[in-house]
Coordinates of C-alpha atoms and ligand atoms in Angstrom, one line a residue:
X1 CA -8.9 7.8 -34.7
X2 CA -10.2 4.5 -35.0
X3 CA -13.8 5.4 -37.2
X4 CA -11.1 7.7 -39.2
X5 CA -9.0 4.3 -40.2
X6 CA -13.1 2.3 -41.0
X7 CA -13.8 5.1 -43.3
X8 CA -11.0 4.8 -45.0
X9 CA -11.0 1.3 -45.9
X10 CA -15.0 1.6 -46.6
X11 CA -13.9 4.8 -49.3
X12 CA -11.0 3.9 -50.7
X13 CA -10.1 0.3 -52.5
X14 CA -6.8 -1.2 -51.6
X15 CA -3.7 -0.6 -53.3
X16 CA -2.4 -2.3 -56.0
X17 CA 1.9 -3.2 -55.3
X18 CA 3.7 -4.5 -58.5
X19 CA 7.2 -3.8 -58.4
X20 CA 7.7 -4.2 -62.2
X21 CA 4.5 -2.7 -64.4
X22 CA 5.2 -2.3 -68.1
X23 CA 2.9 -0.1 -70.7
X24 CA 3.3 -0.4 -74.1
X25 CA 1.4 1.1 -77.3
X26 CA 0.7 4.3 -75.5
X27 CA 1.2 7.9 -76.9
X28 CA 3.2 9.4 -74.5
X29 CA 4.0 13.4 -74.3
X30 CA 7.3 13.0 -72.1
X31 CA 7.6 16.8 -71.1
X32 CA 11.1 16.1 -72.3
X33 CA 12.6 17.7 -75.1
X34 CA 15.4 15.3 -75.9
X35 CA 12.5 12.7 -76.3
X36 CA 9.2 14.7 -76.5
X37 CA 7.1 11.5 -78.0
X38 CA 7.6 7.7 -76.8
X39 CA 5.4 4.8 -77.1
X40 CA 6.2 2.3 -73.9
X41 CA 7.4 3.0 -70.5
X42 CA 9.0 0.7 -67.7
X43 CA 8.5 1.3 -63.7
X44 CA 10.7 -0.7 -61.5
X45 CA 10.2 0.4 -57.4
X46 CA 8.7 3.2 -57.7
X47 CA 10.7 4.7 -60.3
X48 CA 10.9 5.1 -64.5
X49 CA 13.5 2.9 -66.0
X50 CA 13.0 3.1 -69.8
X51 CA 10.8 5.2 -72.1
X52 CA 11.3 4.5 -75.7
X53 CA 9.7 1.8 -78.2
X54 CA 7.8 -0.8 -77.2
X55 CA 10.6 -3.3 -78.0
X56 CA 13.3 -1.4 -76.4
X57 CA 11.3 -0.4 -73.4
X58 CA 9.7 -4.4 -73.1
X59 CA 13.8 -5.7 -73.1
X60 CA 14.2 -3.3 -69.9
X61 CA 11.6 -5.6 -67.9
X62 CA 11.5 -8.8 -66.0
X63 CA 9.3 -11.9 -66.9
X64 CA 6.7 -11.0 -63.8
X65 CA 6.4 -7.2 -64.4
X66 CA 2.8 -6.3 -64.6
X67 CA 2.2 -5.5 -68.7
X68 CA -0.4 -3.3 -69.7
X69 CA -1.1 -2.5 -73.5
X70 CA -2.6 1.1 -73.4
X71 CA -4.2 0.4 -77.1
X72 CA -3.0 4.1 -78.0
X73 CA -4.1 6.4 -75.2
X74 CA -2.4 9.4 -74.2
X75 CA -0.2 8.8 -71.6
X76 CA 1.1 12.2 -69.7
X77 CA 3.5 13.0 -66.2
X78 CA 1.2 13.0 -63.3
X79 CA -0.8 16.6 -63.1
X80 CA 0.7 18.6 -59.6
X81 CA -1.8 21.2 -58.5
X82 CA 0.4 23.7 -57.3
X83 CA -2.8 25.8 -55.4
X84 CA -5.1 24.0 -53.0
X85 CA -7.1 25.0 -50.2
X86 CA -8.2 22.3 -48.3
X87 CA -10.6 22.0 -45.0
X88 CA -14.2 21.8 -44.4
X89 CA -16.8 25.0 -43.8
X90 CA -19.1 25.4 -41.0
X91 CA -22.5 24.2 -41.4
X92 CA -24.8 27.1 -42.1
X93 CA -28.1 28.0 -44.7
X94 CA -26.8 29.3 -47.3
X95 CA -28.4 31.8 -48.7
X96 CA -29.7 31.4 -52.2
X97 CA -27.7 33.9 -54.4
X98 CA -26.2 34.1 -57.7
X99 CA -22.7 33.4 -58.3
X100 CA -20.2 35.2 -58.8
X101 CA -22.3 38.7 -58.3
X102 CA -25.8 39.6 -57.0
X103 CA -27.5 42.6 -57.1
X104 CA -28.8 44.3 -54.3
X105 CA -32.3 43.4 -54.8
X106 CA -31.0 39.8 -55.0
X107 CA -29.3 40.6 -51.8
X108 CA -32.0 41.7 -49.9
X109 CA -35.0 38.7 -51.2
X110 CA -32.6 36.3 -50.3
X111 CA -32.2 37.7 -47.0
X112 CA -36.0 38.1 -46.3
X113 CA -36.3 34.8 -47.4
X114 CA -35.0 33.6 -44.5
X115 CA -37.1 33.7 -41.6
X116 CA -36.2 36.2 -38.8
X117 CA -37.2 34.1 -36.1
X118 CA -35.3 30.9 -37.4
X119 CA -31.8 28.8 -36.1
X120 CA -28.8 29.0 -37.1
X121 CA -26.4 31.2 -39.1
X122 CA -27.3 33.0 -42.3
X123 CA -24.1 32.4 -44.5
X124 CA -24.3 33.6 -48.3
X125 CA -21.2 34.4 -51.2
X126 CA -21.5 38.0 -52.3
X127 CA -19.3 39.5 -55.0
X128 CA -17.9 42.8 -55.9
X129 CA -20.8 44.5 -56.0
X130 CA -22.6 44.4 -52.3
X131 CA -18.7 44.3 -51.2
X132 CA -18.0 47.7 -52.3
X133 CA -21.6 49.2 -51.9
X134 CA -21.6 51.6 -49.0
X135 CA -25.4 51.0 -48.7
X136 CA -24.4 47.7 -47.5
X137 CA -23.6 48.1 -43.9
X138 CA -23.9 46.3 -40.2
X139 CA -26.8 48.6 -39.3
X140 CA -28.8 47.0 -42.8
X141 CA -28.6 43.5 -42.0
X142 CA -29.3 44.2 -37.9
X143 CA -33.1 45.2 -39.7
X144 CA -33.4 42.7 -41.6
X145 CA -32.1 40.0 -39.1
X146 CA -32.2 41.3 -36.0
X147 CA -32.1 38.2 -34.0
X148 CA -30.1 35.8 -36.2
X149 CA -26.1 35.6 -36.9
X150 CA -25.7 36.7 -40.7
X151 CA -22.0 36.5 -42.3
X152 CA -22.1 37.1 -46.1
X153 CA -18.6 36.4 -47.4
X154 CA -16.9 37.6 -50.6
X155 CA -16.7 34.9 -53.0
X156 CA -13.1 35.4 -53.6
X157 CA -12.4 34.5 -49.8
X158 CA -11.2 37.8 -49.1
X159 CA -13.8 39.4 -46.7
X160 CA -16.3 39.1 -44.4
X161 CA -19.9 41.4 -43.7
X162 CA -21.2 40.7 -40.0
X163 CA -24.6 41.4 -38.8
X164 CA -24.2 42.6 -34.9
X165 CA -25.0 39.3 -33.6
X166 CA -22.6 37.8 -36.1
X167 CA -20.0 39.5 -34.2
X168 CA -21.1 39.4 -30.7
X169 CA -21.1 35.7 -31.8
X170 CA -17.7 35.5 -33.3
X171 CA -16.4 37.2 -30.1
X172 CA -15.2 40.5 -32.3
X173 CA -13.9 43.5 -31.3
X174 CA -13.1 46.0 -33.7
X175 CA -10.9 47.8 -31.5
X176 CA -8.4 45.0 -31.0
X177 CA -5.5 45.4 -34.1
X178 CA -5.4 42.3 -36.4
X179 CA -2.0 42.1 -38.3
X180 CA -2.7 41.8 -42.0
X181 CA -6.1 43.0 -41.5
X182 CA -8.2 45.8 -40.2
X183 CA -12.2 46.5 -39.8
X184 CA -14.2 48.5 -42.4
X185 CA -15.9 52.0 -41.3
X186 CA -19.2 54.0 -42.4
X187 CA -19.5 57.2 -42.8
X188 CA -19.9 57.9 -39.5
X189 CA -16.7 56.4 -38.8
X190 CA -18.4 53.3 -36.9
X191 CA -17.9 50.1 -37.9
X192 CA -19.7 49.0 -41.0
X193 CA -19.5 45.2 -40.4
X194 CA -16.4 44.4 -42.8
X195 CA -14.3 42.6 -42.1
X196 CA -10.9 42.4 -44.0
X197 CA -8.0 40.1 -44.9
X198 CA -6.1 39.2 -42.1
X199 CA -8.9 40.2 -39.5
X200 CA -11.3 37.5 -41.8
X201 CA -8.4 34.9 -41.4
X202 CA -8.2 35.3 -37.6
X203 CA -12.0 34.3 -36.9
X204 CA -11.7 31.2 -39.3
X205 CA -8.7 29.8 -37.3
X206 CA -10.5 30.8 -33.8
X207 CA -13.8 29.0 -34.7
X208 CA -14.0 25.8 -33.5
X209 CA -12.5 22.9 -35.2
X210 CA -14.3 20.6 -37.3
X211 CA -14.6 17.4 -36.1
X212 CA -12.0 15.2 -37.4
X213 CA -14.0 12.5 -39.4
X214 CA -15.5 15.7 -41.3
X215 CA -12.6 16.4 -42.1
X216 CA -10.9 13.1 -43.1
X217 CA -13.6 12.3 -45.3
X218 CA -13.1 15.9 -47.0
X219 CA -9.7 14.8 -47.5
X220 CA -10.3 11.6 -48.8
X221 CA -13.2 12.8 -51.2
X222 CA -10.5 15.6 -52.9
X223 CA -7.3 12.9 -53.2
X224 CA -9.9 9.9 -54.7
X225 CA -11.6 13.1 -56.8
X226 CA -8.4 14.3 -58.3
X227 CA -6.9 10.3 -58.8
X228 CA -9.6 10.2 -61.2
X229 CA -8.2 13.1 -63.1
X230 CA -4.6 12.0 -63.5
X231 CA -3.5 14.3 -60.1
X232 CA -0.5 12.8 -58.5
X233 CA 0.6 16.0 -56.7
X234 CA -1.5 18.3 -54.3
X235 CA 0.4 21.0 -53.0
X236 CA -1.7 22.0 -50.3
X237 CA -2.2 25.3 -47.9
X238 CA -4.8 24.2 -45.3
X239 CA -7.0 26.4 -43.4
X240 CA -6.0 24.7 -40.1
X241 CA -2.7 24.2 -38.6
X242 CA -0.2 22.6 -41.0
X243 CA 0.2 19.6 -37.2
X244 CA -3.3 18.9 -37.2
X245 CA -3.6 18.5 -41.5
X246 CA -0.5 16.3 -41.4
X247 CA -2.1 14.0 -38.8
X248 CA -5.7 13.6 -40.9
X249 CA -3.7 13.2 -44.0
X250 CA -2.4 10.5 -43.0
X251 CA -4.9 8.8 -40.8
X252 CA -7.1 9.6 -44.1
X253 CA -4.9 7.4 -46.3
X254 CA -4.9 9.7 -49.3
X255 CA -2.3 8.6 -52.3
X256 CA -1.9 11.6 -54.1
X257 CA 1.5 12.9 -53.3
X258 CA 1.4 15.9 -50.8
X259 CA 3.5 19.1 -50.5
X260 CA 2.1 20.9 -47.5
X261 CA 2.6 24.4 -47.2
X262 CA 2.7 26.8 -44.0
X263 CA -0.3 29.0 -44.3
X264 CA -0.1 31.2 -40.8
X265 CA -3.5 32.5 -39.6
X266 CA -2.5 34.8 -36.5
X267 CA -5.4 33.4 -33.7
X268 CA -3.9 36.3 -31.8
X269 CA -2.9 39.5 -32.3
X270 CA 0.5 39.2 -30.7
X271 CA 1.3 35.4 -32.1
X272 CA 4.6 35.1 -33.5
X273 CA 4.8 34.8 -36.8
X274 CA 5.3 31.3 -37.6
X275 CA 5.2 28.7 -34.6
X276 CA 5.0 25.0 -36.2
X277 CA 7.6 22.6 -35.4
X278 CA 6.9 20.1 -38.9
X279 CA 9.7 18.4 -39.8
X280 CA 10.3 18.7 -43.6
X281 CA 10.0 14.8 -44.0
X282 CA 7.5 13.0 -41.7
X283 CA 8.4 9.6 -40.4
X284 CA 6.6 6.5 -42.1
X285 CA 4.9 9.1 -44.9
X286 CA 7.4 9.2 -47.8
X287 CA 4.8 11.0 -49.8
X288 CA 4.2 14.0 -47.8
X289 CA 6.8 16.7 -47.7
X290 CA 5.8 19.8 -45.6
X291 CA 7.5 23.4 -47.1
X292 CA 7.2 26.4 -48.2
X293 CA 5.4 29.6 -46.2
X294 CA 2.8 31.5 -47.9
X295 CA 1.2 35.2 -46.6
X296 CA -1.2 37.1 -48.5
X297 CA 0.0 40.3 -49.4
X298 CA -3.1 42.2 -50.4
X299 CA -6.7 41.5 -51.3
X300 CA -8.2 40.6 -54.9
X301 CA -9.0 43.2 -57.7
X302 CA -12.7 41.8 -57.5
X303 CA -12.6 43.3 -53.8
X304 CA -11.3 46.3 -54.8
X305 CA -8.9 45.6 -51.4
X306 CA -5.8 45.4 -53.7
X307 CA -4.2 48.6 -54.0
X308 CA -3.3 49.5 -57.7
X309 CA -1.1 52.6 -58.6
X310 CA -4.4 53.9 -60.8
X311 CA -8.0 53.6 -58.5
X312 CA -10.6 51.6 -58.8
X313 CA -12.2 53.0 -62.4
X314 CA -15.8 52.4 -61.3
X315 CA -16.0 53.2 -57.3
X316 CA -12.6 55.1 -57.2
X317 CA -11.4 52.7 -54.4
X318 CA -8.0 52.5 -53.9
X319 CA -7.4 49.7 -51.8
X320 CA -4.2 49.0 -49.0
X321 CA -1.9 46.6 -48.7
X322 CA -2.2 44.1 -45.8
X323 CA 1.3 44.6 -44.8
X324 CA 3.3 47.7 -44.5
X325 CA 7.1 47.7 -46.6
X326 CA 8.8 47.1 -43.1
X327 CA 6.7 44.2 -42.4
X328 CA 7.2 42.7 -46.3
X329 CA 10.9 42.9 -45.7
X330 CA 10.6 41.2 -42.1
X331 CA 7.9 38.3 -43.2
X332 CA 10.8 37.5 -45.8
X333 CA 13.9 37.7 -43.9
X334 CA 11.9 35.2 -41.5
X335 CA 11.2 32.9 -44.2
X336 CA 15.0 33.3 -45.9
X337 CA 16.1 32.4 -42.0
X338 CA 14.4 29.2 -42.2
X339 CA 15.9 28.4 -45.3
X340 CA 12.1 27.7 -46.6
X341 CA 10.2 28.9 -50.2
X342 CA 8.2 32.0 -49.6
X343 CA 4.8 32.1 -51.3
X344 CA 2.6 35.2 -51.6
X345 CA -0.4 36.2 -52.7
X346 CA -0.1 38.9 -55.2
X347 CA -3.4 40.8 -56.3
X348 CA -2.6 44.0 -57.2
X349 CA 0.5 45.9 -59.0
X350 CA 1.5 47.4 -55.9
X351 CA 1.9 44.6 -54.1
X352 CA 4.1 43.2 -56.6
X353 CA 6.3 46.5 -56.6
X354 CA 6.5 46.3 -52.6
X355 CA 7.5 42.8 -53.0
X356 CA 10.2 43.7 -55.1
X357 CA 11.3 46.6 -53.5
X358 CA 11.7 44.6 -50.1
X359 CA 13.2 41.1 -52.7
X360 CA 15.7 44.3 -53.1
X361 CA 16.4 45.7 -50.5
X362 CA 17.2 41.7 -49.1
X363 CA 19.5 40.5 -51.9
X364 CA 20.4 41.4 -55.3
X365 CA 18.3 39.6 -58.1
X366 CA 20.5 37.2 -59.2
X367 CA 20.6 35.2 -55.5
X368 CA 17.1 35.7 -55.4
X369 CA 16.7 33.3 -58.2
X370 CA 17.7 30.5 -56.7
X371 CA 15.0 31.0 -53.9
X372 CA 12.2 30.9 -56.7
X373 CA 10.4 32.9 -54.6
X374 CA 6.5 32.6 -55.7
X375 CA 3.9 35.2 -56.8
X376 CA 0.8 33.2 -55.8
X377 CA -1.7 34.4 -59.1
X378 CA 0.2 37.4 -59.5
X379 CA -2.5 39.5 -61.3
X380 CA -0.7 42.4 -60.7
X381 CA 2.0 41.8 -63.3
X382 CA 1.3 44.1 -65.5
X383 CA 3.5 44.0 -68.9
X384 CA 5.8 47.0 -67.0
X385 CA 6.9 45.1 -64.4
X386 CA 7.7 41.7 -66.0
X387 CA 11.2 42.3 -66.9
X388 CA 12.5 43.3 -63.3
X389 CA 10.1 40.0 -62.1
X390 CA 12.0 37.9 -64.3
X391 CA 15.2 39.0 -63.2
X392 CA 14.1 37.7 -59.8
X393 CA 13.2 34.4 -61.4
X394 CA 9.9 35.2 -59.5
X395 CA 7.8 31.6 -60.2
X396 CA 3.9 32.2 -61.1
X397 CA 1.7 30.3 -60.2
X398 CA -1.6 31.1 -61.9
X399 CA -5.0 29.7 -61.4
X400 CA -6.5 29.4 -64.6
X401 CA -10.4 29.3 -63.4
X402 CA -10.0 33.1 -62.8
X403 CA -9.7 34.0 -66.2
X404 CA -13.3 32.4 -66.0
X405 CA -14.9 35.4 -65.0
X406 CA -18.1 36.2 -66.6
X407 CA -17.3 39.2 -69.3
X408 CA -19.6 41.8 -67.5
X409 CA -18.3 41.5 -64.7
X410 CA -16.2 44.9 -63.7
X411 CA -12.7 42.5 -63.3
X412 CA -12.9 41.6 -66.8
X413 CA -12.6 45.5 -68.1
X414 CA -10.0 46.3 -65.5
X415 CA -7.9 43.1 -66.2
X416 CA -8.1 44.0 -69.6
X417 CA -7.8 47.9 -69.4
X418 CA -4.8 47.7 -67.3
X419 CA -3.1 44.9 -68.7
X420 CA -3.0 42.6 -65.3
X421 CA -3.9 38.3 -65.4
X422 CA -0.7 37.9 -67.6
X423 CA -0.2 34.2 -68.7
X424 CA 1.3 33.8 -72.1
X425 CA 3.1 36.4 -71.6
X426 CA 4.5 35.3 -68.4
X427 CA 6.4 32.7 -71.0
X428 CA 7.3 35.5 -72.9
X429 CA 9.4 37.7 -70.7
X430 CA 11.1 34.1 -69.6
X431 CA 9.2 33.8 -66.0
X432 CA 8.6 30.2 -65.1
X433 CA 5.1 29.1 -64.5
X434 CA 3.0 27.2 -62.9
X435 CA -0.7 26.3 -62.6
X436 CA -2.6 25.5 -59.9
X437 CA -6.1 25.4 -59.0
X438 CA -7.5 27.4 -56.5
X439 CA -11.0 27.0 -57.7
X440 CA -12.3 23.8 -59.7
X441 CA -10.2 20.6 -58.9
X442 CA -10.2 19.3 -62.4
X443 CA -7.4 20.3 -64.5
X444 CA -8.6 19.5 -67.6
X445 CA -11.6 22.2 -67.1
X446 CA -8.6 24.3 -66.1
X447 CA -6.8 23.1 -69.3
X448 CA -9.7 24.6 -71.4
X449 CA -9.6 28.0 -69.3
X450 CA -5.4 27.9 -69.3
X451 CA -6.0 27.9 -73.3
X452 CA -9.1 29.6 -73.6
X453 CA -8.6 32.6 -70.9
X454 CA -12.1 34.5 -71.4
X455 CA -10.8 37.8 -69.2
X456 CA -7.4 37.7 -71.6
X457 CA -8.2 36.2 -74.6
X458 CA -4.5 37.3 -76.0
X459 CA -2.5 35.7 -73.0
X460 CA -3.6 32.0 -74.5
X461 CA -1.4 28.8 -73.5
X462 CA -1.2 26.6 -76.0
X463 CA -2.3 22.6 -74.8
X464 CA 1.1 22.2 -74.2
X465 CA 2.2 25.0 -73.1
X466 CA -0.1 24.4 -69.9
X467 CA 0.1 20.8 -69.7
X468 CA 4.3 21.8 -69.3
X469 CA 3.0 24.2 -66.3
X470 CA 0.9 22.2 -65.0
X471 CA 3.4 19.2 -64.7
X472 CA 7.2 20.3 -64.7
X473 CA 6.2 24.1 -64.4
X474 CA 4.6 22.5 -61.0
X475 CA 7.5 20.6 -60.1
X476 CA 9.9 23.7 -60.6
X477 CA 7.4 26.1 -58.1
X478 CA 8.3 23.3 -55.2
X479 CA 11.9 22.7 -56.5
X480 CA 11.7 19.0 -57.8
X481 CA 11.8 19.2 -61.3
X482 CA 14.8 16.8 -61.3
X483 CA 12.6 14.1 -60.2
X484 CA 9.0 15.1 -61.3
X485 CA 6.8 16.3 -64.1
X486 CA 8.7 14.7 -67.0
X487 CA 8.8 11.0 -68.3
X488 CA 12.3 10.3 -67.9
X489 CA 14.5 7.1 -66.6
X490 CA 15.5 8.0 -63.2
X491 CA 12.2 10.1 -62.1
X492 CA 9.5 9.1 -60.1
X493 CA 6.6 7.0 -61.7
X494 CA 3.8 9.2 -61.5
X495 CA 1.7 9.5 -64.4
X496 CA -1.8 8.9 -65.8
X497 CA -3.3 7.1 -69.0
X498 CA -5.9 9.5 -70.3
X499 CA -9.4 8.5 -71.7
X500 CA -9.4 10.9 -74.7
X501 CA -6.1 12.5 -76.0
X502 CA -5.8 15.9 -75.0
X503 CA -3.4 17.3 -77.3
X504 CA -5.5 16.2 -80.5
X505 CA -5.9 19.7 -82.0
X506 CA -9.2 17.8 -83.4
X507 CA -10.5 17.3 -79.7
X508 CA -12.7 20.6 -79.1
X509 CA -11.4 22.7 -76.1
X510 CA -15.0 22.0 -74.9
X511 CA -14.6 18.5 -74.4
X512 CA -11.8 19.0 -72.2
X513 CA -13.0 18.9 -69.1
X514 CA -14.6 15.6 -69.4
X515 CA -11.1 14.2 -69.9
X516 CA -10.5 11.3 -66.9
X517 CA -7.9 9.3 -66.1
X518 CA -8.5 5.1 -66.6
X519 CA -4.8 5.0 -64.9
X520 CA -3.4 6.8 -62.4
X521 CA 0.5 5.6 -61.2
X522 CA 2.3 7.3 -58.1
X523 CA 5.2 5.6 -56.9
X524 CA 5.1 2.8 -59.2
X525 CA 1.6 2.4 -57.5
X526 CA -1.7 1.7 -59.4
X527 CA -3.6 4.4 -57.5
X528 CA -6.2 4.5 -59.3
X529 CA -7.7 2.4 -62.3
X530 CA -11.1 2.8 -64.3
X531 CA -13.0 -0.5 -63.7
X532 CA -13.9 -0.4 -67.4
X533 CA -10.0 -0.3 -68.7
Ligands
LIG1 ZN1 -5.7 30.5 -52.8

């Protein structure tokens, strides 16, 4: 991996080592309530030592410690993106649609845009709309492209529509039974060309993999990206094996913390469930910390895959779950048996019942809570079924860039109709959150949706309320909130000096997202630091 290591040096400017750094005339939000304000802070090897007033904090330090004055910025615990996705896609023309929805006509110009006797694959995002349009179908896009691989892909990740030679190409057989998936069917009871969930998942991990300077630089693009934000944490669920994305991680150099998390994709319909051998800790990489296991329950309310206990207002879809209650209750006890975290992707309200059925069925609530298991998004907590998820302790982990959906758009009714995206009132009914981004990397765009949710405008966070979940509230989802997410003595020094303070009721929420970090500490490292500060 030799260009890998060139790359790395050409992208990314050395570190800078101090083993003493002192800031002072800062306005720090601590995360802490015994000492929510402060003004100085002290690192000594890697870790805080003092937070307090300048004097205090200054008397803590040696003569050689690196000083900084941070002439009044806002000084906040490192951000932790609790939801990444992470890995390169396939080269392709992407077809020129809009996003998040296009109509059919849309659809079909784009498509005949393209010419028939061309290269290549035809890739495109559709929405909602085409997804759950029965007019849409294999035999449609066979006469438009007869000749050419065309794989149109719901936006939301959650589904695939193949043209035949998409999947002759892809080596498909509709026959062959996915677990966590299956294969959409017309009328006729033929295959239509959907492909769902599970099924989707399978063909990403058969594909062939990227080549690996692709995907180092992808790597080394999000960490430097997300530095430049104030991110310290990335907690990560790759679309490749967890091996392989340990190896580029580190080859890559990144210095963003990393929590990886298992993400199976069956390549095989009788795989075992989980198969990796990662040691918790990798040797030599004392930032990287591999745990957790995360399956995807059901599909998205946008895909109309999610089964809710009311259907689908506008197509009366009703949706399935990708697992059946006896597999729910095994993918956990697995998990439990590992002694890992279990993650899952919760769309729908029934897949939050089944969830806590089978959490029931395992152990009674008040064990559970110690396993903070995690509702990944966890739409379908609707205000009914808070109470029993609290006595779980159930950790949310919302992704506040879906509350971005345009207002027309049919999610936006039934979200608000039925009561699901909770977030505010997630606080409410005592459920510890987090936030994570799923979407957008930059968290102070996702601070402006987090307070300004335009699905729910009732389920607001205040500024601090999401700067807690997306710092401590983080920390808590991986289980190390006694080291991270607050500005303490004793935790680890990762934290970021902000270019405009974001908890100035007189800064707009629309200037949020231009927020940047000028400092960015991990470890007690300068990781990153604006040229211009
Ligand atoms: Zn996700």
């Amino acid at each position: 991996m030799r260009l890998a290591l060139l790359l790395g040096c050409l992208l990314l400017a050395p570190p800078m080592h101090a083993a003493e750094i002192l800031l002072v005339n800062g306005r720090l939000w601590t995360g802490d309530e015994r000492q929510p304000q402060a003004s100085a802070i002290a690192v000594r090897d890697g870790r805080i030592v003092a937070v307090g007033d300048d004097a205090v904090v200054a008397a803590t330090v040696s003569e050689t410690a690196v000083r900084i004055d941070l002439g009044g910025r806002r000084v906040v615990p490192g951000i932790n993106d609790a939801h990444v996705h992470l890995g390169t896609s396939p080269p392709s023309t992407q077809l020129d649609l809009p996003f998040p929805e296009s109509t059919s006509d849309q659809l079909v110009a784009a498509l005949q845009a393209q010419p028939a006797d061309g290269e290549g694959w035809i890739t495109g995002d559709i929405g909602g709309a085409i997804w759950t349009d029965p007019g849409w179908h294999q035999a449609r896009l066979d006469a438009l492209h007869p000749t050419r691989p065309v794989q149109l892909q719901m936006f939301t990740g959650h589904g695939l529509l193949l043209n035949s030679v998409a999947q002759r190409e892809l080596g498909l057989d509709p026959a062959i039974a996915v677990p966590g998936g299956w294969y959409g069917k017309g009328a006729d009871g033929a295959f239509d060309g959907r492909v769902y969930e599970y099924a989707h998942w399978r063909i990403l991990a058969q594909l062939p993999p990227h080549p690996d300077a692709e995907e180092l630089q992808s790597i080394q693009r999000y960490s430097q990206a997300t530095l430049k934000w104030g991110t310290t944490t990335l907690q990560v669920m790759p679309w490749m094996p967890p091996e392989r994305f340990v190896g580029l991680w580190i080859d890559a150099g990144a210095r963003s913390r990393l929590r990886l998390i298992r993400f199976p994709t069956p390549a095989s319909h009788d795989e075992p469930v989980v198969t990796d051998t990662l040691v918790k800790h990798p040797a030599d990489a004392p930032r990287i910390t591999v745990s957790g296991t995360k399956w995807i329950i059901d599909g998205t309310p946008v895909d109309q895959a999610a089964p809710l206990r009311a259907p689908y207002p506008d197509t009366g879809g009703n949706g399935r779950l990708n697992f059946d209650q006896a597999q729910i209750e095994a993918l956990l006890r697995e998990i439990l048996a590992r002694g890992d975290q279990v993650l899952l992707h919760v769309g729908g309200d029934v897949a939050a019942i089944a969830i806590m059925d089978a959490m029931e069925a395992i152990a009674p609530p008040a064990q559970w809570r110690e396993h903070r298991l995690r509702f990944e998004h966890g739409d379908g907590l609707t205000p009914d079924l808070l109470a029993r998820a609290a006595s779980f302790g159930i950790v949310v982990v919302q992704n506040p860039s879906h509350f971005a959906v345009p207002e027309a758009h049919p999610f936006s009714a039934l979200v608000r109709a039925r009561g699901f995206s909770p977030l505010s009132g997630l606080l409410d009914a005592g459920l510890p959150l987090a936030l994570g981004s799923d979407g957008p990397p930059n968290p102070w765009l996702n601070l402006m949706f987090a307070t300004t949710p335009s699905t729910r405008p009732d389920q607001a966070l205040t500024r601090e309320q999401a700067l807690r979940a997306y710092t401590r509230g983080s920390a808590y989802a991986e289980s190390t909130e006694h080291e991270k997410g607050k500005l303490v003595a004793g935790y680890l020094a990762d934290f970021a000096v902000l270019s405009q303070d974001v908890l100035d009721p007189e800064l707009p929420a629309q200037a949020l997202p231009g927020t940047r970090s000028l400092l960015t500490v991990i470890d007690g490292e300068i990781a990153w630091r604006d040229p211009e500060f």
